[in-house]
Amino acid sequence: MRMATGPLVYAVLIVALAGCEYTGPESAPVSSQAQAGGTRMLSFEENVDEVARALMVSSDEPGMPTVGEPLGKLSVDLAPGDYVIKSACAGVHGVTVSIVQGEKPTIGVPYTCDSVLERFVRHAGGPITISTVSPVDKPAAAGVMLELNTDPRASEFEDMSEWVARQLQPKLPGQLAGAASSSSPTSQGLSAEPGSYEVQFLCDGAADVEFSVASWTGAEVLSPMSIPCNGNVFKAPVELRTRGAEFSMVPSSGTKTRYAFKLVPNP
């Protein structure tokens, strides 16, 4: 699915988290595998320092590695909101970050230690546990931390994903679905094979949009028409004589509008 781009701004209710800033030396991190000019493996303490430098926090922050928790664990209660999980590791090739939010299934996110993991998460409120797991028995160290999300694009993408998931249900056999969001004319293509279909279309934002469908060769499939964005699903039969369909939307008054649409094969 191709997504139309464009800035969205949403207000998110969140609470601040207390944290400390790392004020240690600004020297570059030491390699987790060997010292320059030698093959000595770094000690656990050195790996902890490297993790702290990568995350730019103090080594005694909650979620940082300790002798008791060398692979870092953080369990906290949060207010509803959008957050970013960060993790860094040293002394091993990579680790997996485990994220547990209430009754939701556990999410495992693997990453390698040559970069810092950043993972957006929308939290409904309540407990969350973030921990790192490594199958390798080495003096490795890994840390995790949690921050409020400050990137409106990440929140926008999550808002759009949640909205699209609720629209045009249920899923039907053979359907092809797409979505877009824009305050200006926009289009999206679906790689549909030639045949008979039903178009289903829904919009939210503007009072109405001009909606049309064309083939990838430019032939008109559904002539332009005004569709009200009132929560109702527009449906119409169409015939594709060649492969590919292009959905075009023009919102009224330049209003930011989001769209969900699909093609359902007719029997």
Short mmCIF file of C-alpha atoms in Angstrom, two decimals:
data_model
loop_
_atom_site.label_atom_id
_atom_site.label_comp_id
_atom_site.label_asym_id
_atom_site.label_seq_id
_atom_site.Cartn_x
_atom_site.Cartn_y
_atom_site.Cartn_z
CA MET A 1 0.00 0.00 0.00
CA ARG A 2 1.35 3.41 -0.95
CA MET A 3 0.69 6.17 1.57
CA ALA A 4 0.21 9.81 0.60
CA THR A 5 2.40 12.16 2.52
CA GLY A 6 1.58 15.41 4.22
CA PRO A 7 1.91 16.97 7.66
CA LEU A 8 -0.65 16.08 10.29
CA VAL A 9 -0.84 17.57 13.76
CA TYR A 10 -2.68 15.81 16.55
CA ALA A 11 -2.82 16.71 20.24
CA VAL A 12 -1.78 13.82 22.47
CA LEU A 13 -2.37 13.79 26.23
CA ILE A 14 0.81 12.56 27.92
CA VAL A 15 2.67 12.93 31.19
CA ALA A 16 6.33 13.77 31.69
CA LEU A 17 8.79 11.16 32.83
CA ALA A 18 11.58 12.02 35.22
CA GLY A 19 15.10 11.32 33.92
CA CYS A 20 18.74 12.27 34.28
CA GLU A 21 21.11 13.58 31.68
CA TYR A 22 24.47 11.88 31.18
CA THR A 23 27.25 14.29 32.01
CA GLY A 24 30.24 12.02 31.52
CA PRO A 25 33.09 12.44 29.03
CA GLU A 26 32.23 13.19 25.40
CA SER A 27 34.81 10.79 23.95
CA ALA A 28 33.69 8.36 21.23
CA PRO A 29 32.44 4.92 22.38
CA VAL A 30 35.06 2.20 22.58
CA SER A 31 34.56 -0.83 20.35
CA SER A 32 32.60 -3.56 22.13
CA GLN A 33 34.72 -6.26 20.55
CA ALA A 34 38.30 -5.09 21.02
CA GLN A 35 40.49 -2.20 22.02
CA ALA A 36 42.28 -0.37 19.20
CA GLY A 37 45.42 -2.25 18.24
CA GLY A 38 44.57 -5.33 20.31
CA THR A 39 42.11 -8.18 20.80
CA ARG A 40 41.14 -7.70 24.45
CA MET A 41 37.42 -8.11 25.09
CA LEU A 42 35.92 -5.27 27.08
CA SER A 43 34.93 -5.90 30.66
CA PHE A 44 31.34 -5.75 31.84
CA GLU A 45 31.96 -2.34 33.42
CA GLU A 46 33.40 -1.00 30.17
CA ASN A 47 30.40 -2.33 28.25
CA VAL A 48 28.07 -0.59 30.72
CA ASP A 49 29.89 2.68 30.10
CA GLU A 50 29.56 2.19 26.35
CA VAL A 51 25.80 1.59 26.66
CA ALA A 52 25.44 4.73 28.80
CA ARG A 53 27.32 6.81 26.24
CA ALA A 54 25.17 5.48 23.38
CA LEU A 55 21.94 6.32 25.23
CA MET A 56 23.38 9.58 26.62
CA VAL A 57 22.28 8.81 30.20
CA SER A 58 23.91 8.04 33.52
CA SER A 59 24.92 4.41 34.06
CA ASP A 60 22.74 4.26 37.21
CA GLU A 61 19.47 5.21 35.44
CA PRO A 62 16.54 2.76 35.77
CA GLY A 63 16.71 0.25 32.92
CA MET A 64 20.49 0.41 32.66
CA PRO A 65 22.56 -2.77 33.09
CA THR A 66 23.73 -3.80 36.55
CA VAL A 67 25.50 -6.84 37.95
CA GLY A 68 22.07 -8.23 38.89
CA GLU A 69 20.44 -7.25 35.55
CA PRO A 70 23.28 -7.14 32.99
CA LEU A 71 20.76 -7.04 30.15
CA GLY A 72 18.65 -4.19 31.49
CA LYS A 73 14.97 -4.23 32.49
CA LEU A 74 12.46 -1.47 33.10
CA SER A 75 8.96 -1.89 34.59
CA VAL A 76 6.83 1.23 35.07
CA ASP A 77 3.21 2.41 35.18
CA LEU A 78 2.45 4.98 32.49
CA ALA A 79 -0.31 7.39 31.65
CA PRO A 80 -1.90 6.90 28.21
CA GLY A 81 0.23 8.42 25.49
CA ASP A 82 2.84 8.02 22.78
CA TYR A 83 6.33 6.99 23.84
CA VAL A 84 9.68 5.99 22.35
CA ILE A 85 11.62 3.00 23.66
CA LYS A 86 15.39 3.22 23.23
CA SER A 87 17.96 0.50 23.75
CA ALA A 88 21.70 0.06 23.26
CA CYS A 89 24.01 -2.90 23.84
CA ALA A 90 27.71 -3.72 23.91
CA GLY A 91 29.89 -6.81 24.19
CA VAL A 92 27.67 -8.97 21.97
CA HIS A 93 26.52 -8.86 18.34
CA GLY A 94 22.90 -8.07 19.14
CA VAL A 95 20.00 -8.48 21.53
CA THR A 96 16.20 -8.58 21.44
CA VAL A 97 14.04 -6.04 23.24
CA SER A 98 10.92 -7.58 24.77
CA ILE A 99 7.90 -5.26 25.26
CA VAL A 100 4.96 -6.32 27.43
CA GLN A 101 1.93 -4.02 27.70
CA GLY A 102 -0.80 -5.37 29.96
CA GLU A 103 -2.71 -8.20 28.29
CA LYS A 104 -1.33 -7.52 24.81
CA PRO A 105 0.90 -10.16 23.19
CA THR A 106 4.60 -9.73 23.89
CA ILE A 107 6.50 -7.87 21.16
CA GLY A 108 10.09 -8.88 20.42
CA VAL A 109 12.32 -6.41 18.54
CA PRO A 110 15.82 -7.64 17.59
CA TYR A 111 18.63 -5.21 16.77
CA THR A 112 22.42 -5.21 16.49
CA CYS A 113 24.77 -3.38 18.81
CA ASP A 114 26.24 -1.11 16.16
CA SER A 115 23.22 1.20 16.48
CA VAL A 116 20.70 2.47 19.03
CA LEU A 117 17.21 1.00 18.77
CA GLU A 118 14.33 3.49 18.75
CA ARG A 119 10.81 2.02 18.82
CA PHE A 120 7.58 4.03 18.87
CA VAL A 121 4.84 2.64 21.11
CA ARG A 122 1.32 3.91 21.81
CA HIS A 123 0.43 2.95 25.36
CA ALA A 124 -3.15 2.76 26.63
CA GLY A 125 -2.05 3.38 30.24
CA GLY A 126 -0.95 1.07 33.02
CA PRO A 127 2.07 -1.22 33.41
CA ILE A 128 4.68 -1.78 30.74
CA THR A 129 7.79 -3.96 31.01
CA ILE A 130 10.75 -3.53 28.69
CA SER A 131 13.66 -5.95 28.88
CA THR A 132 16.58 -7.13 26.75
CA VAL A 133 17.42 -10.75 25.99
CA SER A 134 20.63 -12.22 24.56
CA PRO A 135 21.38 -15.93 23.91
CA VAL A 136 25.12 -15.37 24.23
CA ASP A 137 26.90 -15.89 27.56
CA LYS A 138 29.44 -13.03 27.46
CA PRO A 139 30.17 -9.99 29.63
CA ALA A 140 27.57 -8.20 27.53
CA ALA A 141 25.55 -5.22 28.72
CA ALA A 142 22.33 -3.73 27.41
CA GLY A 143 20.12 -0.92 28.61
CA VAL A 144 16.61 0.32 27.94
CA MET A 145 14.96 3.68 28.46
CA LEU A 146 11.59 5.30 27.79
CA GLU A 147 10.85 8.83 26.59
CA LEU A 148 7.80 10.78 25.52
CA ASN A 149 7.43 10.80 21.74
CA THR A 150 8.27 14.21 20.29
CA ASP A 151 7.94 13.31 16.59
CA PRO A 152 4.44 14.24 15.36
CA ARG A 153 4.98 12.12 12.24
CA ALA A 154 5.16 8.93 14.31
CA SER A 155 1.93 9.80 16.13
CA GLU A 156 0.32 10.71 12.79
CA PHE A 157 1.25 7.37 11.29
CA GLU A 158 -0.18 5.50 14.30
CA ASP A 159 -3.39 7.55 14.18
CA MET A 160 -3.80 6.73 10.50
CA SER A 161 -3.07 3.03 11.01
CA GLU A 162 -5.64 2.75 13.80
CA TRP A 163 -8.28 4.59 11.75
CA VAL A 164 -7.71 2.50 8.62
CA ALA A 165 -7.89 -0.74 10.63
CA ARG A 166 -11.42 0.18 11.75
CA GLN A 167 -12.74 1.10 8.30
CA LEU A 168 -14.26 -0.95 5.48
CA GLN A 169 -14.75 -4.06 7.57
CA PRO A 170 -14.98 -6.99 7.23
CA LYS A 171 -12.05 -8.13 5.12
CA LEU A 172 -13.34 -9.87 2.03
CA PRO A 173 -11.65 -12.61 -0.07
CA GLY A 174 -9.38 -11.22 -2.78
CA GLN A 175 -9.77 -7.59 -1.73
CA LEU A 176 -7.09 -4.98 -2.44
CA ALA A 177 -7.03 -2.10 0.05
CA GLY A 178 -5.34 1.28 0.26
CA ALA A 179 -5.32 4.48 2.30
CA ALA A 180 -4.15 8.07 1.96
CA SER A 181 -4.18 11.38 3.82
CA SER A 182 -3.76 14.87 2.38
CA SER A 183 -5.12 18.42 2.30
CA SER A 184 -4.43 18.70 -1.44
CA PRO A 185 -5.26 16.54 -4.47
CA THR A 186 -3.72 13.11 -4.08
CA SER A 187 -3.83 9.69 -5.71
CA GLN A 188 -3.04 6.09 -4.83
CA GLY A 189 -2.68 3.02 -7.01
CA LEU A 190 -3.77 -0.58 -6.46
CA SER A 191 -2.16 -3.39 -8.43
CA ALA A 192 -5.44 -5.06 -9.46
CA GLU A 193 -5.72 -7.56 -12.28
CA PRO A 194 -8.29 -6.97 -15.04
CA GLY A 195 -11.81 -7.94 -14.03
CA SER A 196 -15.07 -6.87 -12.39
CA TYR A 197 -14.87 -5.23 -8.96
CA GLU A 198 -16.83 -3.27 -6.42
CA VAL A 199 -15.19 -0.03 -5.28
CA GLN A 200 -15.64 0.79 -1.59
CA PHE A 201 -14.57 4.26 -0.42
CA LEU A 202 -14.73 6.22 2.84
CA CYS A 203 -13.38 9.66 3.76
CA ASP A 204 -13.01 11.69 6.95
CA GLY A 205 -12.13 15.37 7.37
CA ALA A 206 -13.51 17.50 4.56
CA ALA A 207 -17.25 17.95 4.02
CA ASP A 208 -16.89 16.15 0.71
CA VAL A 209 -14.27 15.09 -1.83
CA GLU A 210 -14.14 14.72 -5.59
CA PHE A 211 -13.43 11.04 -6.16
CA SER A 212 -12.55 9.19 -9.35
CA VAL A 213 -10.86 6.00 -10.52
CA ALA A 214 -8.76 5.52 -13.66
CA SER A 215 -6.71 2.66 -15.08
CA TRP A 216 -2.93 2.82 -15.03
CA THR A 217 -3.10 3.44 -18.77
CA GLY A 218 -5.20 6.57 -18.12
CA ALA A 219 -8.60 5.22 -19.15
CA GLU A 220 -11.57 6.41 -17.06
CA VAL A 221 -12.95 3.66 -14.81
CA LEU A 222 -15.18 5.74 -12.52
CA SER A 223 -15.96 9.31 -13.55
CA PRO A 224 -15.31 12.13 -11.05
CA MET A 225 -18.10 12.60 -8.53
CA SER A 226 -18.63 14.38 -5.21
CA ILE A 227 -18.66 12.00 -2.22
CA PRO A 228 -19.77 13.30 1.20
CA CYS A 229 -17.47 12.47 4.13
CA ASN A 230 -20.31 11.58 6.49
CA GLY A 231 -19.18 8.17 7.75
CA ASN A 232 -21.05 6.23 5.05
CA VAL A 233 -19.23 3.87 2.69
CA PHE A 234 -19.58 4.70 -1.00
CA LYS A 235 -19.91 1.60 -3.20
CA ALA A 236 -19.95 1.25 -6.99
CA PRO A 237 -19.28 -1.53 -9.54
CA VAL A 238 -16.32 -0.99 -11.88
CA GLU A 239 -14.67 -2.88 -14.72
CA LEU A 240 -10.89 -2.96 -15.13
CA ARG A 241 -9.90 -3.79 -18.69
CA THR A 242 -6.16 -3.52 -17.96
CA ARG A 243 -4.03 -4.13 -14.90
CA GLY A 244 -3.93 -1.44 -12.20
CA ALA A 245 -6.32 1.15 -10.77
CA GLU A 246 -5.53 4.72 -9.70
CA PHE A 247 -7.75 6.33 -7.04
CA SER A 248 -7.83 10.15 -7.11
CA MET A 249 -9.17 12.36 -4.31
CA VAL A 250 -9.59 16.15 -4.13
CA PRO A 251 -10.83 17.43 -0.73
CA SER A 252 -13.14 20.43 -0.60
CA SER A 253 -11.71 23.71 0.74
CA GLY A 254 -8.21 22.23 1.09
CA THR A 255 -9.19 20.48 4.33
CA LYS A 256 -6.90 17.76 5.69
CA THR A 257 -8.73 14.53 4.87
CA ARG A 258 -7.99 10.85 5.22
CA TYR A 259 -9.23 8.12 2.90
CA ALA A 260 -9.72 4.36 3.03
CA PHE A 261 -10.64 2.43 -0.10
CA LYS A 262 -10.60 -1.04 -1.57
CA LEU A 263 -11.48 -3.13 -4.59
CA VAL A 264 -13.51 -6.29 -3.96
CA PRO A 265 -13.74 -8.84 -6.81
CA ASN A 266 -17.29 -9.42 -8.01
CA PRO A 267 -18.29 -13.07 -8.33
#
